[in-house]
Structure formats: C-alpha cells, structure tokens
C-alpha cells in the first residue's frame, strides 16, 4: 500500500523526505551548508518545527550565529512548509520580513517553527518563530513570508 503523504499519518514521512533532499541532494548549495532536521510537526495546526545545529563557519564577528546563515535556515524552513502544504514542486520566496530579537548563540541548537497562514491562488503566507535551545520563552526571531506557488500540484 502506498503512503498517503498528505494525511496526518503521512506528513512525517514526506517532510523527512523533503529535509533529506535539502541536506543530501543539493550538494554545493547553501542548503547543504545549513542542514535542517525535523523536531515536531502538527498537521492540524499546519506547522513544522525544524532544528539546526550551528557550526563554527556560521559565526559572525561577535561569535554568535551570522544573520546570513540564520536567514538561509529560516528561508529553507519556510520553504519546506510551503512545499509540503501546497504540494508544489517549488515555492520561490517573494518576500521575507523578520525581526531579530536577540543574538543567536552558536553553542545551542536553533529551533524554527513555521506555520502556514493561508494560500490564495499562487500566493502562500507563512509565519515563523525561532528560539535557541533552552530559550523557548525567549524567541530570537519572528518572521512572516510570502512565497509563490507556480505550476500544478504534484
């Protein structure tokens, strides 16, 4: 029997496949440099939480995580949510607006929760919150994004 990826039961399987693709099949890209892993997901709430383990190359001059490396992780996490819930083969970023609330330490796992807010034709709206391990009540970032859903569903 084939897995129904677009059900609460199949969601984890499909999201794990997408994350593996980003980590392993996009060699030589920024996706390979910022590997994401699944933490939790909620089909009913249309949310996925991923984590990234910061590495030394991600450091900025202050010793925290570079905003650039963080933005790569944020954009990819938002994109995974768009890919999954819209069933499109690609979902390019249109806009991403974020508020950086505090420095991101390199010595703690970084969590990014992304929620699908809605879709309207080819427009996809998402929101995200990020925090460092042990700081669930102290977000490091809040963000919203608009993504584009071209083509037909898979």
mmCIF file of C-alpha atoms in Angstrom:
data_model
loop_
_atom_site.group_PDB
_atom_site.id
_atom_site.type_symbol
_atom_site.label_atom_id
_atom_site.label_comp_id
_atom_site.label_asym_id
_atom_site.label_seq_id
_atom_site.Cartn_x
_atom_site.Cartn_y
_atom_site.Cartn_z
ATOM 1 C CA UNK A 1 0.000 0.000 0.000
ATOM 2 C CA UNK A 2 1.320 3.431 -0.924
ATOM 3 C CA UNK A 3 1.769 6.102 1.751
ATOM 4 C CA UNK A 4 -0.709 8.985 1.668
ATOM 5 C CA UNK A 5 1.799 11.777 2.219
ATOM 6 C CA UNK A 6 -0.904 14.393 2.622
ATOM 7 C CA UNK A 7 -2.524 12.994 5.730
ATOM 8 C CA UNK A 8 -1.609 13.324 9.394
ATOM 9 C CA UNK A 9 -0.038 9.844 9.228
ATOM 10 C CA UNK A 10 1.986 10.504 6.079
ATOM 11 C CA UNK A 11 3.126 14.012 6.955
ATOM 12 C CA UNK A 12 6.226 12.964 8.880
ATOM 13 C CA UNK A 13 7.359 10.633 6.089
ATOM 14 C CA UNK A 14 7.018 13.323 3.408
ATOM 15 C CA UNK A 15 8.617 16.088 5.494
ATOM 16 C CA UNK A 16 11.540 13.803 6.355
ATOM 17 C CA UNK A 17 11.979 13.118 2.609
ATOM 18 C CA UNK A 18 11.999 16.852 1.846
ATOM 19 C CA UNK A 19 14.528 17.561 4.602
ATOM 20 C CA UNK A 20 16.763 14.724 3.425
ATOM 21 C CA UNK A 21 16.611 16.116 -0.114
ATOM 22 C CA UNK A 22 17.686 19.557 1.130
ATOM 23 C CA UNK A 23 20.513 18.074 3.264
ATOM 24 C CA UNK A 24 21.867 15.435 0.900
ATOM 25 C CA UNK A 25 20.811 16.039 -2.704
ATOM 26 C CA UNK A 26 21.584 19.724 -3.074
ATOM 27 C CA UNK A 27 25.360 19.332 -2.976
ATOM 28 C CA UNK A 28 27.341 22.517 -3.399
ATOM 29 C CA UNK A 29 24.440 24.759 -2.360
ATOM 30 C CA UNK A 30 23.676 26.695 0.809
ATOM 31 C CA UNK A 31 21.120 24.002 1.669
ATOM 32 C CA UNK A 32 23.989 21.575 2.163
ATOM 33 C CA UNK A 33 25.781 24.024 4.470
ATOM 34 C CA UNK A 34 22.787 24.570 6.779
ATOM 35 C CA UNK A 35 21.390 21.066 7.409
ATOM 36 C CA UNK A 36 17.891 21.013 8.867
ATOM 37 C CA UNK A 37 16.286 18.210 10.875
ATOM 38 C CA UNK A 38 12.702 17.573 11.955
ATOM 39 C CA UNK A 39 11.811 18.331 15.570
ATOM 40 C CA UNK A 40 7.986 18.273 15.599
ATOM 41 C CA UNK A 41 5.057 18.716 13.256
ATOM 42 C CA UNK A 42 1.322 19.249 13.546
ATOM 43 C CA UNK A 43 -0.907 18.507 10.565
ATOM 44 C CA UNK A 44 -3.995 20.164 12.074
ATOM 45 C CA UNK A 45 -2.150 23.371 13.017
ATOM 46 C CA UNK A 46 -0.269 23.269 9.687
ATOM 47 C CA UNK A 47 3.078 23.743 11.401
ATOM 48 C CA UNK A 48 6.524 22.202 11.262
ATOM 49 C CA UNK A 49 9.396 22.791 13.687
ATOM 50 C CA UNK A 50 12.888 22.068 12.429
ATOM 51 C CA UNK A 51 16.233 22.392 14.147
ATOM 52 C CA UNK A 52 19.705 23.377 13.040
ATOM 53 C CA UNK A 53 22.897 22.696 14.980
ATOM 54 C CA UNK A 54 25.030 25.819 14.408
ATOM 55 C CA UNK A 55 28.636 25.151 13.389
ATOM 56 C CA UNK A 56 31.741 27.368 13.586
ATOM 57 C CA UNK A 57 31.536 28.515 9.941
ATOM 58 C CA UNK A 58 28.187 30.181 10.782
ATOM 59 C CA UNK A 59 29.800 32.589 13.266
ATOM 60 C CA UNK A 60 29.721 36.327 12.796
ATOM 61 C CA UNK A 61 32.434 38.643 14.149
ATOM 62 C CA UNK A 62 30.809 38.686 17.616
ATOM 63 C CA UNK A 63 30.890 34.895 17.931
ATOM 64 C CA UNK A 64 27.123 34.453 17.534
ATOM 65 C CA UNK A 65 25.333 32.982 14.561
ATOM 66 C CA UNK A 66 25.595 35.102 11.443
ATOM 67 C CA UNK A 67 22.328 36.715 10.366
ATOM 68 C CA UNK A 68 23.057 35.458 6.846
ATOM 69 C CA UNK A 69 23.348 31.821 7.936
ATOM 70 C CA UNK A 70 20.230 32.236 10.050
ATOM 71 C CA UNK A 71 18.283 33.708 7.122
ATOM 72 C CA UNK A 72 19.239 30.707 4.979
ATOM 73 C CA UNK A 73 17.820 28.359 7.636
ATOM 74 C CA UNK A 74 14.693 30.497 8.064
ATOM 75 C CA UNK A 75 14.026 30.695 4.328
ATOM 76 C CA UNK A 76 14.534 26.963 3.872
ATOM 77 C CA UNK A 77 12.258 26.107 6.815
ATOM 78 C CA UNK A 78 9.532 28.388 5.446
ATOM 79 C CA UNK A 79 10.011 26.841 2.017
ATOM 80 C CA UNK A 80 9.631 23.289 3.371
ATOM 81 C CA UNK A 81 6.252 24.230 4.863
ATOM 82 C CA UNK A 82 5.188 25.754 1.538
ATOM 83 C CA UNK A 83 6.356 22.717 -0.437
ATOM 84 C CA UNK A 84 4.536 20.301 1.832
ATOM 85 C CA UNK A 85 1.204 22.047 2.259
ATOM 86 C CA UNK A 86 0.798 23.311 -1.315
ATOM 87 C CA UNK A 87 2.156 20.127 -2.948
ATOM 88 C CA UNK A 88 4.070 22.190 -5.493
ATOM 89 C CA UNK A 89 7.462 21.173 -6.914
ATOM 90 C CA UNK A 90 8.971 24.534 -5.941
ATOM 91 C CA UNK A 91 7.889 27.597 -3.969
ATOM 92 C CA UNK A 92 10.207 30.570 -4.532
ATOM 93 C CA UNK A 93 10.432 33.303 -1.914
ATOM 94 C CA UNK A 94 8.668 36.552 -2.793
ATOM 95 C CA UNK A 95 9.237 38.423 0.470
ATOM 96 C CA UNK A 96 10.546 37.558 3.900
ATOM 97 C CA UNK A 97 10.298 40.076 6.729
ATOM 98 C CA UNK A 98 11.957 39.300 10.025
ATOM 99 C CA UNK A 99 12.622 40.889 13.359
ATOM 100 C CA UNK A 100 15.836 39.752 15.023
ATOM 101 C CA UNK A 101 15.130 39.975 18.734
ATOM 102 C CA UNK A 102 18.433 38.883 20.307
ATOM 103 C CA UNK A 103 21.759 37.306 19.343
ATOM 104 C CA UNK A 104 21.724 33.633 18.320
ATOM 105 C CA UNK A 105 24.324 31.595 20.223
ATOM 106 C CA UNK A 106 26.441 29.090 18.316
ATOM 107 C CA UNK A 107 26.630 26.642 21.195
ATOM 108 C CA UNK A 108 22.914 25.814 21.323
ATOM 109 C CA UNK A 109 20.545 24.088 18.918
ATOM 110 C CA UNK A 110 18.357 26.508 16.959
ATOM 111 C CA UNK A 111 14.647 25.722 16.524
ATOM 112 C CA UNK A 112 12.436 27.285 13.856
ATOM 113 C CA UNK A 113 8.677 26.759 13.951
ATOM 114 C CA UNK A 114 6.879 27.648 10.717
ATOM 115 C CA UNK A 115 3.101 27.875 10.334
ATOM 116 C CA UNK A 116 1.139 28.033 7.114
ATOM 117 C CA UNK A 117 -1.187 31.012 7.466
ATOM 118 C CA UNK A 118 -3.019 30.509 4.190
ATOM 119 C CA UNK A 119 -2.937 30.370 0.437
ATOM 120 C CA UNK A 120 -4.663 32.458 -2.211
ATOM 121 C CA UNK A 121 -4.159 31.171 -5.730
ATOM 122 C CA UNK A 122 -0.400 31.198 -6.219
ATOM 123 C CA UNK A 123 0.353 33.209 -3.040
ATOM 124 C CA UNK A 124 1.421 31.393 0.126
ATOM 125 C CA UNK A 125 1.588 33.157 3.516
ATOM 126 C CA UNK A 126 3.700 31.738 6.343
ATOM 127 C CA UNK A 127 4.892 32.883 9.778
ATOM 128 C CA UNK A 128 7.832 31.694 11.840
ATOM 129 C CA UNK A 129 9.293 31.938 15.314
ATOM 130 C CA UNK A 130 12.837 30.874 16.196
ATOM 131 C CA UNK A 131 14.491 30.212 19.553
ATOM 132 C CA UNK A 132 17.679 28.703 20.904
ATOM 133 C CA UNK A 133 17.683 25.518 22.952
ATOM 134 C CA UNK A 134 16.558 26.252 26.496
ATOM 135 C CA UNK A 135 15.025 29.567 25.444
ATOM 136 C CA UNK A 136 11.532 28.594 24.317
ATOM 137 C CA UNK A 137 10.134 31.665 26.090
ATOM 138 C CA UNK A 138 12.770 33.996 24.601
ATOM 139 C CA UNK A 139 12.477 33.968 20.793
ATOM 140 C CA UNK A 140 15.476 35.105 18.781
ATOM 141 C CA UNK A 141 13.345 35.981 15.755
ATOM 142 C CA UNK A 142 9.811 36.379 14.485
ATOM 143 C CA UNK A 143 9.110 36.438 10.763
ATOM 144 C CA UNK A 144 6.496 36.397 8.038
ATOM 145 C CA UNK A 145 6.938 35.447 4.432
ATOM 146 C CA UNK A 146 5.152 35.313 1.122
ATOM 147 C CA UNK A 147 6.044 32.523 -1.284
ATOM 148 C CA UNK A 148 4.951 31.778 -4.833
ATOM 149 C CA UNK A 149 3.291 28.507 -5.857
ATOM 150 C CA UNK A 150 3.810 28.103 -9.604
ATOM 151 C CA UNK A 151 2.586 25.191 -11.685
ATOM 152 C CA UNK A 152 0.395 22.290 -10.736
ATOM 153 C CA UNK A 153 0.295 20.206 -7.587
ATOM 154 C CA UNK A 154 2.428 17.055 -7.505
#
